[in-house]
Short mmCIF file of C-alpha atoms and ligand atoms in Angstrom, two decimals:
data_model
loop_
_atom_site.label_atom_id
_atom_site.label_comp_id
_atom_site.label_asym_id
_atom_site.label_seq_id
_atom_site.Cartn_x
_atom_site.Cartn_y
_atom_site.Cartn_z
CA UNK M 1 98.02 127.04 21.16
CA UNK M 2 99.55 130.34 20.57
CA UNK M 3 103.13 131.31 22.06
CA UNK M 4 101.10 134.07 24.86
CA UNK M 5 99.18 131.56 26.17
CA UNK M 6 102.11 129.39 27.00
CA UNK M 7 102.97 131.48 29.13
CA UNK M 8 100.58 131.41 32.17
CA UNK M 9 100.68 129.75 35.69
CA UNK M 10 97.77 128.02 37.64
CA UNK M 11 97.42 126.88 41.14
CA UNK M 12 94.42 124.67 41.94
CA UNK M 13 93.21 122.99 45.37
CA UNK M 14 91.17 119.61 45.85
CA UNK M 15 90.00 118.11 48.39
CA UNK M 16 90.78 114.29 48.70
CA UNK M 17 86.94 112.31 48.39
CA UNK M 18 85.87 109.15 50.73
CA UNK M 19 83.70 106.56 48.49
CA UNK M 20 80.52 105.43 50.94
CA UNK M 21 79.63 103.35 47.60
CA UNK M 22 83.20 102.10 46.18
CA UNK M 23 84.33 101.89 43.01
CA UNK M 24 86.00 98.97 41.85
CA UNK M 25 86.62 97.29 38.69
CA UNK M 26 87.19 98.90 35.12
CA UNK M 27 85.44 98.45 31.87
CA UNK M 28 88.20 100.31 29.82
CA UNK M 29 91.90 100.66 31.47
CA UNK M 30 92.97 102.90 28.98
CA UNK M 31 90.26 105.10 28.86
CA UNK M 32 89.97 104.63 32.56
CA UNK M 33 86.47 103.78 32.73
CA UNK M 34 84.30 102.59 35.84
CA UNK M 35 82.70 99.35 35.87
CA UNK M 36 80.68 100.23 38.15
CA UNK M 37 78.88 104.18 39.64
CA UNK M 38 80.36 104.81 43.27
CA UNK M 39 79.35 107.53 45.81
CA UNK M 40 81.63 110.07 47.76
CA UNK M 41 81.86 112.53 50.39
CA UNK M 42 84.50 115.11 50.00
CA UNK M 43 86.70 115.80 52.50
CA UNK M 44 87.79 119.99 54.13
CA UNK M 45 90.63 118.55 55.87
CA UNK M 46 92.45 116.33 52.92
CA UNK M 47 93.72 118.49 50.18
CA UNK M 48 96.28 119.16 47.31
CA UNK M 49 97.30 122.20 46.35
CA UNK M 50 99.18 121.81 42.54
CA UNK M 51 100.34 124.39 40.71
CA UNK M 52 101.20 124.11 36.79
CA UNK M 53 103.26 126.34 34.51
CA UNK M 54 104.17 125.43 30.60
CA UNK M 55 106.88 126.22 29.33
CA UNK M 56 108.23 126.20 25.74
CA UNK M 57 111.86 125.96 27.24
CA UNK M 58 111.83 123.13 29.27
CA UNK M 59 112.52 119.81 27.35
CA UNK M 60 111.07 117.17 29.25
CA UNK M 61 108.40 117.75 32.02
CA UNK M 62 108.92 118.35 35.39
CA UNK M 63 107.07 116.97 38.42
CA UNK M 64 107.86 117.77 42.41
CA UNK M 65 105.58 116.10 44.62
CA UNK M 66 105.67 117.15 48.34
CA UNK M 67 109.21 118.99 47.67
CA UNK M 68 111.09 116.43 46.14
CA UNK M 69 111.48 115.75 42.31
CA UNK M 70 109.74 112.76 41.10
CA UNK M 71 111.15 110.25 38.39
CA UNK M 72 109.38 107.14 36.93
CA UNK M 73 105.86 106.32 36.94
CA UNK M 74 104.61 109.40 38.92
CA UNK M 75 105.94 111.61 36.43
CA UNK M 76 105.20 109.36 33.39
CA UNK M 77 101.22 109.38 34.96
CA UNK M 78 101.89 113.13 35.04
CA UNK M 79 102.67 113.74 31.56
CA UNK M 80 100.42 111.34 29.66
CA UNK M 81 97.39 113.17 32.20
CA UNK M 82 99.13 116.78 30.67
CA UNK M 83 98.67 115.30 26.95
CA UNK M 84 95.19 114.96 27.46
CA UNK M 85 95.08 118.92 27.88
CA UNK M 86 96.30 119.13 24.07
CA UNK M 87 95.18 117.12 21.23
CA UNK M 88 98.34 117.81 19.33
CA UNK M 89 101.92 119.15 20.39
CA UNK M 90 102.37 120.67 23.79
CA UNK M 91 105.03 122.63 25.56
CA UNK M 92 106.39 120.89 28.38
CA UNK M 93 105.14 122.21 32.07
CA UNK M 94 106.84 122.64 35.25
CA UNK M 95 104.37 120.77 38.08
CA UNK M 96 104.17 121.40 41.89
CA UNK M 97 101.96 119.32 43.80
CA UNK M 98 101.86 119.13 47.97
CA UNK M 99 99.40 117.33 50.70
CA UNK M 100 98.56 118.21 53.78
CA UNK M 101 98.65 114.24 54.43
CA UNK M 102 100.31 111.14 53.86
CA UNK M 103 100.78 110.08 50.33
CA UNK M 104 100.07 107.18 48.47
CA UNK M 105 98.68 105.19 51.50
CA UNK M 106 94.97 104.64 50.97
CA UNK M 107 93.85 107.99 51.95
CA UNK M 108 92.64 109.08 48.70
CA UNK M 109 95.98 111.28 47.17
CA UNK M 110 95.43 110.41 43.64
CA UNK M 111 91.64 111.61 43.84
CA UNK M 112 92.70 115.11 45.01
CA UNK M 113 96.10 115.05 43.34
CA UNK M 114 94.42 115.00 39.94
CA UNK M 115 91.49 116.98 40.90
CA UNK M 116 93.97 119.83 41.27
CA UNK M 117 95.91 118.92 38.18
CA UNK M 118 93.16 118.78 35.67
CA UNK M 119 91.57 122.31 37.12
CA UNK M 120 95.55 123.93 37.17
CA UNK M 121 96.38 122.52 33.54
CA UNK M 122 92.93 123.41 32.47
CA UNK M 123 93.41 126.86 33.68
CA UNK M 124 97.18 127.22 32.70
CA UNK M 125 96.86 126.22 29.19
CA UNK M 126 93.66 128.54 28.88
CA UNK M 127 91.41 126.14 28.29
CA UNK M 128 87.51 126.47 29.52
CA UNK M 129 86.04 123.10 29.97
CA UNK M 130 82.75 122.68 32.22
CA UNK M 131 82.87 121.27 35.44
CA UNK M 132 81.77 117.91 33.71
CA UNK M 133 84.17 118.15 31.57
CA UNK M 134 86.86 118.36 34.15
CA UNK M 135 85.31 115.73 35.80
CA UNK M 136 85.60 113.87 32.69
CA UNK M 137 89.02 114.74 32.52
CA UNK M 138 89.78 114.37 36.14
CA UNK M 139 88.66 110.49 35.84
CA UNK M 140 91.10 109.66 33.39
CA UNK M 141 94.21 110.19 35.75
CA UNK M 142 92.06 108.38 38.79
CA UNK M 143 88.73 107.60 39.24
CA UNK M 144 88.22 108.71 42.40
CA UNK M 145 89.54 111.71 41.17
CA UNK M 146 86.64 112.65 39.28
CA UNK M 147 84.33 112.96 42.28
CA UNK M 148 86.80 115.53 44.09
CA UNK M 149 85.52 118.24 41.45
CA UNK M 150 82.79 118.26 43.46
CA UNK M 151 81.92 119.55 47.38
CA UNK M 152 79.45 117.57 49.54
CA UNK M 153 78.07 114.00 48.53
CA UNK M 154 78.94 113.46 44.90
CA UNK M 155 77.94 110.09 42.44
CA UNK M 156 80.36 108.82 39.90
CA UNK M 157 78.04 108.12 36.66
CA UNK M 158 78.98 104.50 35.27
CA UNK M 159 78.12 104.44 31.27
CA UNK M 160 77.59 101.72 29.41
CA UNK M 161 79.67 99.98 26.39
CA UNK M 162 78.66 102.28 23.82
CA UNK M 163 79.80 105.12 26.04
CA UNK M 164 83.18 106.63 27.15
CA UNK M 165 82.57 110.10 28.48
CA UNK M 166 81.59 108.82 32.20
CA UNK M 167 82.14 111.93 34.92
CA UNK M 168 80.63 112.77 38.57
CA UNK M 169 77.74 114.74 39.45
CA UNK M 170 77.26 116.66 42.70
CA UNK M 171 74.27 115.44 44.49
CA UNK M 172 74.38 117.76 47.79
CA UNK M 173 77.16 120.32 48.48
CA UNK M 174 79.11 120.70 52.00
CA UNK M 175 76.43 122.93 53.36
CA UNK M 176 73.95 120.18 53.10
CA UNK M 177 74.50 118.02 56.23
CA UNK M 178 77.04 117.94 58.44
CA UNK M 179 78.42 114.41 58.73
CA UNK M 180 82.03 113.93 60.34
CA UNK M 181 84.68 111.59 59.25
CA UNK M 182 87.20 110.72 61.92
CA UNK M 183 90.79 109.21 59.45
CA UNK M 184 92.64 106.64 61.73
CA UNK M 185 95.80 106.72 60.32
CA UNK M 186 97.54 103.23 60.72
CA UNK M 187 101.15 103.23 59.09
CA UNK M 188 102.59 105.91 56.88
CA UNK M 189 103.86 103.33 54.52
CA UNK M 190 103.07 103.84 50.44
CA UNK M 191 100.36 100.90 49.88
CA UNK M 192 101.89 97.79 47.90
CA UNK M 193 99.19 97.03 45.22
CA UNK M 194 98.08 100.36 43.70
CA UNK M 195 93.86 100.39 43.17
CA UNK M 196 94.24 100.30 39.50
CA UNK M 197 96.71 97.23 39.32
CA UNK M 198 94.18 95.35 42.62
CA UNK M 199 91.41 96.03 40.27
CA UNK M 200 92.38 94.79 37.10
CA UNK M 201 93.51 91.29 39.56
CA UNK M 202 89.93 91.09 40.73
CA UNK M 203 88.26 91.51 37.48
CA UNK M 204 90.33 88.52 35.92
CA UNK M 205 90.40 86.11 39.11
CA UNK M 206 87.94 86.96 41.40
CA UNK M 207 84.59 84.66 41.15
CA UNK M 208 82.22 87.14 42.43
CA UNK M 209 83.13 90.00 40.80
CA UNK M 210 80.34 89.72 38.15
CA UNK M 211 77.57 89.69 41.28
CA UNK M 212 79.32 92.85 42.55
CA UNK M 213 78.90 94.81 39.42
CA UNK M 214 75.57 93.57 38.86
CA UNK M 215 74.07 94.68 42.42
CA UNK M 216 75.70 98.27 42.23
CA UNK M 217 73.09 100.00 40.95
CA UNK M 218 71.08 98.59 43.94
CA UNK M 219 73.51 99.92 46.55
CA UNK M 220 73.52 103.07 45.03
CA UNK M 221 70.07 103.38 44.78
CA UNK M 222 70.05 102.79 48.10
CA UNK M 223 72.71 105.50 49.15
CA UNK M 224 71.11 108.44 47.18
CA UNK M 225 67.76 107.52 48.99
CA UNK M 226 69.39 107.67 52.73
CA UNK M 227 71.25 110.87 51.95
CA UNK M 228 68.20 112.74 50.16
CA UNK M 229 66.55 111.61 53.83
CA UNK M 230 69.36 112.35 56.01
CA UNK M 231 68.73 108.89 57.53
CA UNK M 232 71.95 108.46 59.28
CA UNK M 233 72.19 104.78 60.15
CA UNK M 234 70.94 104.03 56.85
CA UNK M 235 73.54 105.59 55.37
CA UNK M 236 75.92 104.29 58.00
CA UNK M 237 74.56 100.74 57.30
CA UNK M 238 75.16 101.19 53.14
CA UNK M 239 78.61 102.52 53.80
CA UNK M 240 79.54 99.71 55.59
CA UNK M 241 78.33 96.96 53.63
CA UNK M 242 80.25 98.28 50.45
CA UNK M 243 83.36 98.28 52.10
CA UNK M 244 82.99 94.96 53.55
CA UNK M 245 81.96 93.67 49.70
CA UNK M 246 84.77 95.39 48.17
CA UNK M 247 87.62 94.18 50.58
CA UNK M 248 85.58 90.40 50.72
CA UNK M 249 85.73 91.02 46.78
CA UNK M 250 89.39 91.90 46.62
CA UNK M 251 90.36 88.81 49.06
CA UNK M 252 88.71 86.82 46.91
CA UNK M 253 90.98 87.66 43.81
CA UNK M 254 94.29 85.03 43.22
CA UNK M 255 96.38 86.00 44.89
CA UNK M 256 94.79 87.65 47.55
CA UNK M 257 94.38 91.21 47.75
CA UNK M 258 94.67 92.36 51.92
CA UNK M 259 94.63 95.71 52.40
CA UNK M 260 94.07 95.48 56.19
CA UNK M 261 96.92 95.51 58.85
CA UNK M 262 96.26 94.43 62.75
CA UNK M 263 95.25 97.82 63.82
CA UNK M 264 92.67 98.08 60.76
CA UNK M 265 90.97 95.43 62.29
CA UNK M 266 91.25 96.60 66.29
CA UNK M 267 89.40 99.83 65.19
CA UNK M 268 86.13 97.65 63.37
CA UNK M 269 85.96 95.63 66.68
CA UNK M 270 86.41 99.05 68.39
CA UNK M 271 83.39 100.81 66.27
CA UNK M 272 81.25 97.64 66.06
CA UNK M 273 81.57 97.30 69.67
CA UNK M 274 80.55 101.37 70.28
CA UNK M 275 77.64 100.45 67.74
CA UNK M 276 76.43 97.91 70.35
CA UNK M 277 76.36 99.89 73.02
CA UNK M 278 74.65 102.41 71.49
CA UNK M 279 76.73 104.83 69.48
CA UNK M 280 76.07 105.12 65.86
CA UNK M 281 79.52 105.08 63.75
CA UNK M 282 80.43 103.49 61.01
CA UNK M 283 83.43 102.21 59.25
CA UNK M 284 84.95 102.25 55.68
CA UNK M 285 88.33 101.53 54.40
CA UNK M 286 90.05 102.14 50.99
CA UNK M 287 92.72 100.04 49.20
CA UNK M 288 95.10 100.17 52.24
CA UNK M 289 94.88 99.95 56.01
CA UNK M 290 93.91 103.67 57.24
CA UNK M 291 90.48 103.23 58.51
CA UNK M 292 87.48 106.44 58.29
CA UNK M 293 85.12 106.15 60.93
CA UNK M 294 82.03 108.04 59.89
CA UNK M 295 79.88 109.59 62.45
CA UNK M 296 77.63 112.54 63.40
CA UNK M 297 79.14 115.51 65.07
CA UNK M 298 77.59 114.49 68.42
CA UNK M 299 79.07 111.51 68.36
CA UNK M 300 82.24 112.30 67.57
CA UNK M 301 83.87 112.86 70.85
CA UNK M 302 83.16 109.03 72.13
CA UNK M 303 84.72 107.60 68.96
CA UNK M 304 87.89 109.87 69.52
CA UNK M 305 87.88 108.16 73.41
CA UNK M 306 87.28 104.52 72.36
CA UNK M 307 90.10 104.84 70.06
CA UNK M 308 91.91 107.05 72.30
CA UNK M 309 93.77 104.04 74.54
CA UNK M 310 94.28 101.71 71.24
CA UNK M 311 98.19 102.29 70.45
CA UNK M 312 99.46 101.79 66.58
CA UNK M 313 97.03 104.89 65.68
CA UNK M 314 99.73 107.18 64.19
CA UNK M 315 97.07 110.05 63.53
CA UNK M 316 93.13 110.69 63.65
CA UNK M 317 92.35 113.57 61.20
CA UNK M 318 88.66 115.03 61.87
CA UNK M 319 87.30 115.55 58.49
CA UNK M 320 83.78 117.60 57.42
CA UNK M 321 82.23 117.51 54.03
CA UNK M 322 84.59 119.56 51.86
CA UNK M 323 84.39 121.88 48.53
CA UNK M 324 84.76 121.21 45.42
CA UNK M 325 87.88 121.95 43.67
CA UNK M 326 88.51 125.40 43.10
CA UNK M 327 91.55 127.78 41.51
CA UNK M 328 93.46 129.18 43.96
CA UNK M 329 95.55 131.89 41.52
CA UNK M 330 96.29 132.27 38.11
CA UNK M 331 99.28 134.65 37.02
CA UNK M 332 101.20 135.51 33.67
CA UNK M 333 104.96 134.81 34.07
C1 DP6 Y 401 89.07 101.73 46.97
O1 DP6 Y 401 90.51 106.07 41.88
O2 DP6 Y 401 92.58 105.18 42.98
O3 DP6 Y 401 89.38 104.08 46.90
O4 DP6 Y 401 91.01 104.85 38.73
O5 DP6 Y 401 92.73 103.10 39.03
O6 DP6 Y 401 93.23 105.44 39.73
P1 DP6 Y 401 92.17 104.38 39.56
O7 DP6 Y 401 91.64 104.00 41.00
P2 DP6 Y 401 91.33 104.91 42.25
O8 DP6 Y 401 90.46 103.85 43.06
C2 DP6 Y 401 89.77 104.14 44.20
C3 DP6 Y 401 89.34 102.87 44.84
C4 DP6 Y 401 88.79 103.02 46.21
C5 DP6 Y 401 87.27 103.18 46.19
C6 DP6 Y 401 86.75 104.53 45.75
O9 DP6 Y 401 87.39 105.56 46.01
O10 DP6 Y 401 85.65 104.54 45.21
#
């Protein structure tokens, strides 16, 4: 990398991603690589706007995340994620990253946060890698994060053994169908267990975890099928069952994994008891207790009332399907 090139800025948005098929479990930590495919919707309303800058002055890196400097293992993921852009040397950068939402608490930061960083360091370095390849790039900071490239309903590729290149395709983009996502937010507390560290836990102690890989492909199957048909409770259905598999997966792992607080649970009863009387919404919940309540825009007025008297919800956040990740500006300094 020549000295001019150091010398350019890039800011890149993402959209945070929702998985309707989940991903969890590893078959490489270091090379940060799926065990199993997942499915996503992206989300408008969830995003991260990061902005990178080398510089051959700086000495160390340097990472602010929502206005205030980060230390420690943020910054450390930062910089190993930055060392991927280079295969040799690199001048240090100078990285701004902000959310329009809570951080860190199971509403899908690190998907967006390094959907953003891989297009912005990409960009800033001057670098011109295919959107595969910044998927490809994009999973090796978070997993999720490789799905946020994309707008619309996207699919995580799982390789096999032999392979270690596995990115996201996009399957339908945000114009396709309009299907809302309704974020109860719970607690604004970080999450205590990060994905990555619940995952490797479940791999090593749960005793179904080798059923769960092994009926993936089904599930997906089954997802790409009731999207392609825009068969809503189908979909609604599949959703559902994955996130009750993953959390009944991760509570099976010693110790237990429990993502869930009190008010996680209120809202199922709440949506399971709308679904009886007639309502079609859904539920799905990541590694932590925010619960997204998927729905179709008719509906979505009578899930915002049943929740509406339930106290403990600190925010609902109305999401559609979002874009893929884009650059936002690009400037020499
Ligand atoms: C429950 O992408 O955060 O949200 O690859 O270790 O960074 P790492 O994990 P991450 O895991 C996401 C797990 C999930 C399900 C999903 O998004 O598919």
């Amino acid at each position: 990398m020549d000295k001019k090139s150091r010398q350019y800025s890039a800011t890149a948005v993402a959209c945070a991603n929702i998985a309707l098929i989940k991903y969890w479990g590893k078959r490489h930590r270091d090379k940060n690589l799926p065990a199993v495919g997942s499915i996503s919707l992206t989300l408008n309303a969830l995003k991260t706007e990061t902005s990178v800058r080398f510089d051959d002055t700086l000495s160390v890196d340097w990472f602010e995340m929502n206005g205030q400097v980060a230390a420690g293992r943020p910054l450390q993921r930062v910089s190993r994620f930055l060392d991927l852009i280079w295969n040799n040397d690199r001048p240090k950068a100078r990285v701004k990253s902000k959310n329009n939402f809570v951080t860190g608490a199971g509403l899908a930061s690190s998907a967006s946060g390094f959907a953003a960083l891989a297009l912005a360091a990409n960009r800033a370095a001057h670098k011109d890698r295919s959107r595969q390849e910044l998927s490809q790039l994009a999973r090796q900071g978070s997993g999720s994060a490789a799905r946020s490239i994309f707008g619309g309903f996207v699919e995580m590729k799982c390789g096999t053994h032999t392979t270690d290149n596995d990115y996201a395709v996009g399957l339908f983009d945000e114009n396709y169908w309009d299907v809302r996502m309704l974020i109860a937010v719970t607690t604004r507390e970080e999450k205590k267990i990060s994905s990555t560290d619940g995952m490797m836990r479940t791999a090593q102690t749960s005793p179904y975890y080798k059923q769960w890989v092994s009926r993936q492909p089904h599930d997906l199957a089954e997802m790409r099928d009731s999207i392609e048909r825009k068969d809503f409770s189908k979909m609604g259905e599949l959703t559902e069952h994955s996130c009750f598999k993953m959390h009944g997966l991760a509570m099976s792992a010693k110790p237990p994994l429990l993502y869930w607080n009190n008010i996680t649970v209120k809202i199922i009863n709440i949506i399971h008891r709308l679904r009886r009387n007639g309502t079609a919404a859904y539920v799905t919940i990541d590694a932590g207790p925010q619960v997204k309540i998927m729905a179709l825009p008719k509906s979505i007025d009578k899930v915002k009332q049943a929740l509406h008297s339930l106290s403990g919800i600190k925010e609902l956040i109305e999401c559609k399907p979002g874009s893929g990740a884009v650059i936002k500006s690009f400037e020499q300094v």
